[in-house]
PDB file of C-alpha atoms in Angstrom:
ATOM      1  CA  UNK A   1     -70.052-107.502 121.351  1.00  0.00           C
ATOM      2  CA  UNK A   2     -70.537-104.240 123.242  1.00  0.00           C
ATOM      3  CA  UNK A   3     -68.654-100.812 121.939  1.00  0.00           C
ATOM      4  CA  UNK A   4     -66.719-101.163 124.956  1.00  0.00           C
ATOM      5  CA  UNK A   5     -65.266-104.333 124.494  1.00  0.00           C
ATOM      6  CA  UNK A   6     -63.875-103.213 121.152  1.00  0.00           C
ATOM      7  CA  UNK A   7     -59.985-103.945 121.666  1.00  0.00           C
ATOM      8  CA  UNK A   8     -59.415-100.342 119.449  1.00  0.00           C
ATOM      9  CA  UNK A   9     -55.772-100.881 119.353  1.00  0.00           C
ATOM     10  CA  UNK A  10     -56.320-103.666 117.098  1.00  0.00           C
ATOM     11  CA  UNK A  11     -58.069-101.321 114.997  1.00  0.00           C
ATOM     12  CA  UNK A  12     -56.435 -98.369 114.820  1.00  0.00           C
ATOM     13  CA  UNK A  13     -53.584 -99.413 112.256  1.00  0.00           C
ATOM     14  CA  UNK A  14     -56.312-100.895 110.154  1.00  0.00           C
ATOM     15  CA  UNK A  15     -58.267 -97.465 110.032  1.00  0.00           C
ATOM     16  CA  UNK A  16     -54.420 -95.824 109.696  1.00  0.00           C
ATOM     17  CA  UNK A  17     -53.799 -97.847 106.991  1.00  0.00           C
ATOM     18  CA  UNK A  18     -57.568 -97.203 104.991  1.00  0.00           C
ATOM     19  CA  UNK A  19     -56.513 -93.238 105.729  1.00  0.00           C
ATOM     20  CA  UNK A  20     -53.157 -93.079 104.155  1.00  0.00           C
ATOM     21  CA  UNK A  21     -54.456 -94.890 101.253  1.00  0.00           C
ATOM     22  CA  UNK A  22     -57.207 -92.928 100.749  1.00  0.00           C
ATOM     23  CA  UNK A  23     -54.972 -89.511 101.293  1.00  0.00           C
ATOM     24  CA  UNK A  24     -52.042 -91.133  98.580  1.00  0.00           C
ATOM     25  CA  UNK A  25     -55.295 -92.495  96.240  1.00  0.00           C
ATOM     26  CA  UNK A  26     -56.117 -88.484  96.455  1.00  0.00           C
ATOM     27  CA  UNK A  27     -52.553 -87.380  95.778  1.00  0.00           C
ATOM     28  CA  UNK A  28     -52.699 -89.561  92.824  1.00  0.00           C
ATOM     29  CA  UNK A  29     -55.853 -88.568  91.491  1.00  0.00           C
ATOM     30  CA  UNK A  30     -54.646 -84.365  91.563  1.00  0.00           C
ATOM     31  CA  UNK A  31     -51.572 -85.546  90.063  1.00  0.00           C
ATOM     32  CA  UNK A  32     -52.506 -87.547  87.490  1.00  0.00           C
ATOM     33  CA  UNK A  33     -55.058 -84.885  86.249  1.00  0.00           C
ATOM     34  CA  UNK A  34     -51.882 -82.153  86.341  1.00  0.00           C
ATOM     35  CA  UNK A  35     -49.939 -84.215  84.615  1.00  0.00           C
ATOM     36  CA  UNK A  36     -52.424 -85.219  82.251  1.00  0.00           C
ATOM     37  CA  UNK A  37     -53.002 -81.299  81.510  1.00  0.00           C
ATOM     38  CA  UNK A  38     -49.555 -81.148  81.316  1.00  0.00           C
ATOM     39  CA  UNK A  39     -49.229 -83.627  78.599  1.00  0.00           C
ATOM     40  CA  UNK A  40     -52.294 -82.529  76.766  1.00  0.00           C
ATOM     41  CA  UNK A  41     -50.891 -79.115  76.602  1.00  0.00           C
ATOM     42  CA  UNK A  42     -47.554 -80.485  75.193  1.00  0.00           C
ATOM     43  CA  UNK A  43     -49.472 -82.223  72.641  1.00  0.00           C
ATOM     44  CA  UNK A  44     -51.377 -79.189  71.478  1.00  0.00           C
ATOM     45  CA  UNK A  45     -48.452 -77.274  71.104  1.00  0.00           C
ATOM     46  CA  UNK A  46     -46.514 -80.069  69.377  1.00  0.00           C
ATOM     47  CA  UNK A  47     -49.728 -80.179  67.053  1.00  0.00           C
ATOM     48  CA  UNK A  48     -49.016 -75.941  66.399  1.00  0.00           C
ATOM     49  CA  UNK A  49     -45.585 -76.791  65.846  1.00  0.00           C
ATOM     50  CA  UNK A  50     -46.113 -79.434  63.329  1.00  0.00           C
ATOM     51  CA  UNK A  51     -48.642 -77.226  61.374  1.00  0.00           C
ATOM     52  CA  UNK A  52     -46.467 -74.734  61.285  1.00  0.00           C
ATOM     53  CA  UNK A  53     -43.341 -76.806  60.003  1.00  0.00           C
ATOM     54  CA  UNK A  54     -46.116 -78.185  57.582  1.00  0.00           C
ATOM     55  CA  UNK A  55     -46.878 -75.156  56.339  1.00  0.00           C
ATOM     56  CA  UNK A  56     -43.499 -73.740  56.462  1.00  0.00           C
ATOM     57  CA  UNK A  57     -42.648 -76.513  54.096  1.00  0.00           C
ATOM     58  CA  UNK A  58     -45.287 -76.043  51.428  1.00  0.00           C
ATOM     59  CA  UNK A  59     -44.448 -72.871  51.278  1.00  0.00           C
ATOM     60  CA  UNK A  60     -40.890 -73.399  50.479  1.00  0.00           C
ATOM     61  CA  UNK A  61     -42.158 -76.057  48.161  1.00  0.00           C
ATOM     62  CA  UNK A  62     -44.445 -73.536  46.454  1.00  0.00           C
ATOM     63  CA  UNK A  63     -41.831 -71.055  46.056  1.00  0.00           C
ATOM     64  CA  UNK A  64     -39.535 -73.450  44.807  1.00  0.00           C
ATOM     65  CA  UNK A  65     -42.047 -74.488  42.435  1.00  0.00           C
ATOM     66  CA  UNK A  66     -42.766 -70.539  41.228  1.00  0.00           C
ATOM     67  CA  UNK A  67     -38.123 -70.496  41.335  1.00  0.00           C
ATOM     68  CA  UNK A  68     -38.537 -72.979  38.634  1.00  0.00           C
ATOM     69  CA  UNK A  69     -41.254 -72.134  36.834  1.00  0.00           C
ATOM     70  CA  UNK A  70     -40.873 -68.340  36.611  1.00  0.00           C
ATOM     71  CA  UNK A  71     -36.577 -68.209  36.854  1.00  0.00           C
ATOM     72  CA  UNK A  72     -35.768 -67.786  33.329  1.00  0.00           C
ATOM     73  CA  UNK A  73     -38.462 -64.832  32.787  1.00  0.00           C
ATOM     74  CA  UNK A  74     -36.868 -63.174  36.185  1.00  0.00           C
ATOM     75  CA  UNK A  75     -33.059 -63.273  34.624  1.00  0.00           C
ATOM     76  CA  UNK A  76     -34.391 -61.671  31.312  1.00  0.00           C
ATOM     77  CA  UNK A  77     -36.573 -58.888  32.560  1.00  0.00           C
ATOM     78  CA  UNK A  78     -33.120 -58.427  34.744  1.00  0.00           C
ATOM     79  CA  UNK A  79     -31.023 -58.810  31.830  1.00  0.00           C
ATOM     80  CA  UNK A  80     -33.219 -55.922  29.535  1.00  0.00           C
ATOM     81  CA  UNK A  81     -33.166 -53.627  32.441  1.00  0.00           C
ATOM     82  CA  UNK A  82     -37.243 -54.176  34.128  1.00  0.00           C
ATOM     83  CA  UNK A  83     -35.765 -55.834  37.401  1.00  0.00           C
ATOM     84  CA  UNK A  84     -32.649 -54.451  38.854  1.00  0.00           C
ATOM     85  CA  UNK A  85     -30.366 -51.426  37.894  1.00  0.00           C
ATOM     86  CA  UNK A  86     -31.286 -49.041  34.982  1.00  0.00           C
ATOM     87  CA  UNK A  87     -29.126 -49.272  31.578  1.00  0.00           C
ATOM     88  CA  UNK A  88     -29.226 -45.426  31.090  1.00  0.00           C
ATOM     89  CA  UNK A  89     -26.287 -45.400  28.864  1.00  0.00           C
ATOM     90  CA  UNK A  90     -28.408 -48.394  26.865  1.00  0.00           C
ATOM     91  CA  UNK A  91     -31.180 -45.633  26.179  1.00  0.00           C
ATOM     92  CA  UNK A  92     -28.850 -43.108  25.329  1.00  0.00           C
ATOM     93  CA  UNK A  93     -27.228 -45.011  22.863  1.00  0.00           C
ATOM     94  CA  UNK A  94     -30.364 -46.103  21.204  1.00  0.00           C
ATOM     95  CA  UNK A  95     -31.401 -42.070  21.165  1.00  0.00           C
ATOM     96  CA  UNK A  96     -28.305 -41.610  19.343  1.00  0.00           C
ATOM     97  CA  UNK A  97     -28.503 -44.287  17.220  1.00  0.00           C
ATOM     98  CA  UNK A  98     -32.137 -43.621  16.476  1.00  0.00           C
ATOM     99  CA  UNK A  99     -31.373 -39.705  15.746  1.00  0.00           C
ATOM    100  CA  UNK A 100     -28.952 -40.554  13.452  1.00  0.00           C
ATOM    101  CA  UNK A 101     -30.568 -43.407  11.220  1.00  0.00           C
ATOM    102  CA  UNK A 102     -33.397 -40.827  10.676  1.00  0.00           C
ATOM    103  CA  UNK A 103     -31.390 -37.711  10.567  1.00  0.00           C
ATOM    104  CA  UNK A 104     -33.099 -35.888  13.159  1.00  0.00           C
ATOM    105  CA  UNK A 105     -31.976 -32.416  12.474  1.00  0.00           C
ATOM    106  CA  UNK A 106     -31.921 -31.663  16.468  1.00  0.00           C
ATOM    107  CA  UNK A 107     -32.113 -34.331  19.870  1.00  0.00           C
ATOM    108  CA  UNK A 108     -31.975 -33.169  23.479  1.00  0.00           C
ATOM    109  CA  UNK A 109     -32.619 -35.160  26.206  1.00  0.00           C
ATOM    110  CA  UNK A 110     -32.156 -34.387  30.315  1.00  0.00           C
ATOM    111  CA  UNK A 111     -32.771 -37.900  32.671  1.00  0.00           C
ATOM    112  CA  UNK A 112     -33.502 -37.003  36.091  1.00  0.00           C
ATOM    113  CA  UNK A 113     -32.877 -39.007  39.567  1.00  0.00           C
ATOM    114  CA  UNK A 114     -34.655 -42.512  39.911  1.00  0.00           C
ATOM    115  CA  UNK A 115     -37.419 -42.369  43.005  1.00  0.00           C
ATOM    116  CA  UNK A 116     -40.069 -44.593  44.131  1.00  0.00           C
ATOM    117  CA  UNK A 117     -43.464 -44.505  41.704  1.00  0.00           C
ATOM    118  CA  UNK A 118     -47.041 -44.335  42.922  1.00  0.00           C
ATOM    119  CA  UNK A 119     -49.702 -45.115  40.278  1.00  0.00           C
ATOM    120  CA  UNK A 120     -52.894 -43.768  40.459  1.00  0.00           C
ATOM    121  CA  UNK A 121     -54.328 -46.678  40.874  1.00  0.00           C
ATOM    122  CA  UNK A 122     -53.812 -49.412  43.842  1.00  0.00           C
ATOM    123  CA  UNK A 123     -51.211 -52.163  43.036  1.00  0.00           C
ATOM    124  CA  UNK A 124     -50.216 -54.663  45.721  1.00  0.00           C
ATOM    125  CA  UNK A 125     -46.180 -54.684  45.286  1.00  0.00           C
ATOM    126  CA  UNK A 126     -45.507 -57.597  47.414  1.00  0.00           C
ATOM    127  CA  UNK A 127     -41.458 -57.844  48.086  1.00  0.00           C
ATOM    128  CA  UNK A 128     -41.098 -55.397  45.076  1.00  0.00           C
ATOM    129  CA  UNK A 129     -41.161 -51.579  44.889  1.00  0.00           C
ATOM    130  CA  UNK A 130     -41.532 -49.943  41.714  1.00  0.00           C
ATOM    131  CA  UNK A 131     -38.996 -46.989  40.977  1.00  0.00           C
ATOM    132  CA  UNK A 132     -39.189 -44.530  38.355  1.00  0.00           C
ATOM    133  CA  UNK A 133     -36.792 -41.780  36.171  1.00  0.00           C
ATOM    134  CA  UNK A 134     -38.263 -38.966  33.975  1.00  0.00           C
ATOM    135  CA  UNK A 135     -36.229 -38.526  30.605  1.00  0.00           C
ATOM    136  CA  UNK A 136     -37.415 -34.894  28.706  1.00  0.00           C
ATOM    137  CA  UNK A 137     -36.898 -35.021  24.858  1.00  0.00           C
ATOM    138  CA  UNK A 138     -36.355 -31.770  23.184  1.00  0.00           C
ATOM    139  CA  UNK A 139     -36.230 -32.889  19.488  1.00  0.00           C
ATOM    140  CA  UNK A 140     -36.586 -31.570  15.863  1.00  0.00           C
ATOM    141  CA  UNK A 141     -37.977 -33.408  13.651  1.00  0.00           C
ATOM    142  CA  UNK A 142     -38.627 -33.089   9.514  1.00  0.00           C
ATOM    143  CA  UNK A 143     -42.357 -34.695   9.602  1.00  0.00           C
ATOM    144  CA  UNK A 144     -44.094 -36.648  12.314  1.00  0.00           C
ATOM    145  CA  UNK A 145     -42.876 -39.829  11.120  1.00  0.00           C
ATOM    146  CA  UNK A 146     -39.539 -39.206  12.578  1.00  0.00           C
ATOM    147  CA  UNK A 147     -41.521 -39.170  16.225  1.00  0.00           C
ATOM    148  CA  UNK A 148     -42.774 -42.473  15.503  1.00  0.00           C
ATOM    149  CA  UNK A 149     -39.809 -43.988  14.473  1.00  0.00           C
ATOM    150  CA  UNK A 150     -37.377 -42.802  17.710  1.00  0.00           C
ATOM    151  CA  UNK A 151     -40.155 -44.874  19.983  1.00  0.00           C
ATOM    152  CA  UNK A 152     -40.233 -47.782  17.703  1.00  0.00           C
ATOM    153  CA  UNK A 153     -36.357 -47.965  18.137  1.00  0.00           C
ATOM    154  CA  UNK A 154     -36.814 -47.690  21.798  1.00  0.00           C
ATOM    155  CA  UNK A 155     -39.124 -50.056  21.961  1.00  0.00           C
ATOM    156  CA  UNK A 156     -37.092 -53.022  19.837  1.00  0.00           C
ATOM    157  CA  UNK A 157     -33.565 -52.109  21.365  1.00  0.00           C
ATOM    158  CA  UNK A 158     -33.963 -50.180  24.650  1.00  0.00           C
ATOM    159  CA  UNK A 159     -33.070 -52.168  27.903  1.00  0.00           C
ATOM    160  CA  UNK A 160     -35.907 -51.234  30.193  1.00  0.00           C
ATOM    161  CA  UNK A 161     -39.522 -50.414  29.907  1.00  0.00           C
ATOM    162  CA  UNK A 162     -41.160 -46.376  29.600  1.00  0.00           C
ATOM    163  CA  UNK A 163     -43.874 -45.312  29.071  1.00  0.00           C
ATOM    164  CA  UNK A 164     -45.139 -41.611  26.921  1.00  0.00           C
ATOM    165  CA  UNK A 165     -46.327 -39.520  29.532  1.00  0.00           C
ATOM    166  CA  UNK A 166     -47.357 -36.103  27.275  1.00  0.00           C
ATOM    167  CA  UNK A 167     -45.849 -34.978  23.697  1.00  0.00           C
ATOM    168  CA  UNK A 168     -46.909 -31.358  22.635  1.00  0.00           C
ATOM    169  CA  UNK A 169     -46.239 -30.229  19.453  1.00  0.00           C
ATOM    170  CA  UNK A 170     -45.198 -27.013  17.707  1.00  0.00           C
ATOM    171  CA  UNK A 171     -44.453 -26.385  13.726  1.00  0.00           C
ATOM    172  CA  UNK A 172     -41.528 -23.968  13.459  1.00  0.00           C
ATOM    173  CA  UNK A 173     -42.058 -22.925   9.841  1.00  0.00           C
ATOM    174  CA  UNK A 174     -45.080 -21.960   7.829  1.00  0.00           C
ATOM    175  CA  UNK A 175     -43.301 -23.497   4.475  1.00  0.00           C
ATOM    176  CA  UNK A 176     -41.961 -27.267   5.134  1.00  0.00           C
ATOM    177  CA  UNK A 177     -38.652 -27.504   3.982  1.00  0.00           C
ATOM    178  CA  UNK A 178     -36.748 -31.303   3.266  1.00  0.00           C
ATOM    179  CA  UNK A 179     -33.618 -29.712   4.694  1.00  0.00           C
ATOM    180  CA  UNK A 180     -31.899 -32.429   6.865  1.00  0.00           C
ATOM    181  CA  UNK A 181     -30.563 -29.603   8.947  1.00  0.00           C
ATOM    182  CA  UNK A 182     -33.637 -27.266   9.173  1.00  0.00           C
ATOM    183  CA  UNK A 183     -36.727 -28.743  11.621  1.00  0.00           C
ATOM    184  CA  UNK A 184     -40.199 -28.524  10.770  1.00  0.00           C
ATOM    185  CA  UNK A 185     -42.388 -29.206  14.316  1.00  0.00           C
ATOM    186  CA  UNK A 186     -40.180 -28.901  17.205  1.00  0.00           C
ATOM    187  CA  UNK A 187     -41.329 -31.507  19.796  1.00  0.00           C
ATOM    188  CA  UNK A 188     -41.341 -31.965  23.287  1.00  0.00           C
ATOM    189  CA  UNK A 189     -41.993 -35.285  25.170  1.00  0.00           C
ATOM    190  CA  UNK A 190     -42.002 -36.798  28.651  1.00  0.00           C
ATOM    191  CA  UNK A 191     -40.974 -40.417  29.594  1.00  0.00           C
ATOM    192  CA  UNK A 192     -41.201 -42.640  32.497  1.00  0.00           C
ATOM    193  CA  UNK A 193     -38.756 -44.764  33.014  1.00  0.00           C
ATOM    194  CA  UNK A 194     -39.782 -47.706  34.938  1.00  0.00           C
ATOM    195  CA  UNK A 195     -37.517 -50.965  37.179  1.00  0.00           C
ATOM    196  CA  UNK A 196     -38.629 -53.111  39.965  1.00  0.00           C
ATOM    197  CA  UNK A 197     -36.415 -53.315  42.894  1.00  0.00           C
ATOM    198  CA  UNK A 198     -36.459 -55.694  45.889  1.00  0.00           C
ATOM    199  CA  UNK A 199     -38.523 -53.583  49.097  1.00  0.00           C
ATOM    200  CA  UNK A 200     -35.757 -54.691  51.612  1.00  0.00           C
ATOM    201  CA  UNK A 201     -33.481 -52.452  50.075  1.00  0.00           C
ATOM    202  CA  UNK A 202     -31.409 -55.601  48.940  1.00  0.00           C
ATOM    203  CA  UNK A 203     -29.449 -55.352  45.716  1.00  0.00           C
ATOM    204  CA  UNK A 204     -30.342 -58.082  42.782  1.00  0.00           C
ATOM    205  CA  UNK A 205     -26.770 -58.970  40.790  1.00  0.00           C
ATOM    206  CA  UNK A 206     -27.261 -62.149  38.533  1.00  0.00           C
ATOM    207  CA  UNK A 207     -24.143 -61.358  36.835  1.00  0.00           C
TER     208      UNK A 207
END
């Protein structure tokens, strides 16, 4: 058959036809690869969120764990005064106490404001910031004995936690007297004072 016998209007909806397939076969194609992007995307950042639920979880888990394990010692440092408020009426009392179980013949004291510590040293604080108060002891004491028996007092029945920061010495007579009311070495000492407090500024009460 010659090229001009071809009856072409037979043909033409035939090569129509193979054309708009082929263009919808390409529409197809581009959007089946956006929509495959589309979904892998999706599934990536359903993967993120899972991980992060995941880990979200076993956090709370681990810090529910560290609740349980670690409550009871939290309420009693809170209770003695460590966590918390400071008992400053607590130390007081136990300076008073103290001074007159041993018969002190003088006791002075001066507690100033709390503020925020910085050790020499580098500490990682975490959710906690560590607070401080100064407390100056003026006291007269009969023999050295008397010093060591005011911090053991502190130390068995004060709420809160201090530390000795100097003590300097001075004897006031040459001739040592056993007057109750007459001092041998005046004494002057410096204590920290030391609670933890939350760093958001939040106030503990587990009253």
């Amino acid at each position: 058959m010659k090229r001009d016998e071809i009856d072409w209007t037979i043909l033409k909806w035939s090569v129509i036809n193979i054309v708009a397939c082929l263009f919808i076969g390409s529409l197809m194609a581009v959007g089946s690869y956006y929509f495959m992007g589309k979904i892998q995307a999706q599934s990536q950042q359903s993967r993120r969120m899972f991980q992060s639920v995941s880990q979200r979880y076993l956090a709370v888990d681990e810090e529910e764990r560290l609740i349980k394990q670690f409550y009871h010692e939290f309420v009693d440092y809170y209770n003695k005064g460590i966590i918390g408020r400071e008992h400053r009426l607590n130390w007081i009392e136990i300076l008073r106490q103290s001074s007159e179980q041993t018969q002190l013949p003088s006791l002075n004291y001066e507690i100033t404001s709390r503020r925020e510590f910085t050790p020499e040293y580098a500490i990682n604080p975490g959710r906690y910031r560590l607070f401080s108060s100064s407390m100056r002891l003026d006291l007269g004491l009969l023999h050295e004995g008397d010093l060591l028996q005011l911090f053991r007092d502190l130390d068995e029945q004060a709420e809160g936690a201090y530390s000795v920061s100097e003590c300097t010495f001075d004897r006031k007579n040459p001739e040592i007297t056993e007057s109750g009311d007459t001092a041998n070495i005046s004494v002057k000492c410096l204590l920290n004072w030391f609670t933890i407090e939350l760093a958001s500024g939040e106030k503990l009460d587990l009253s």
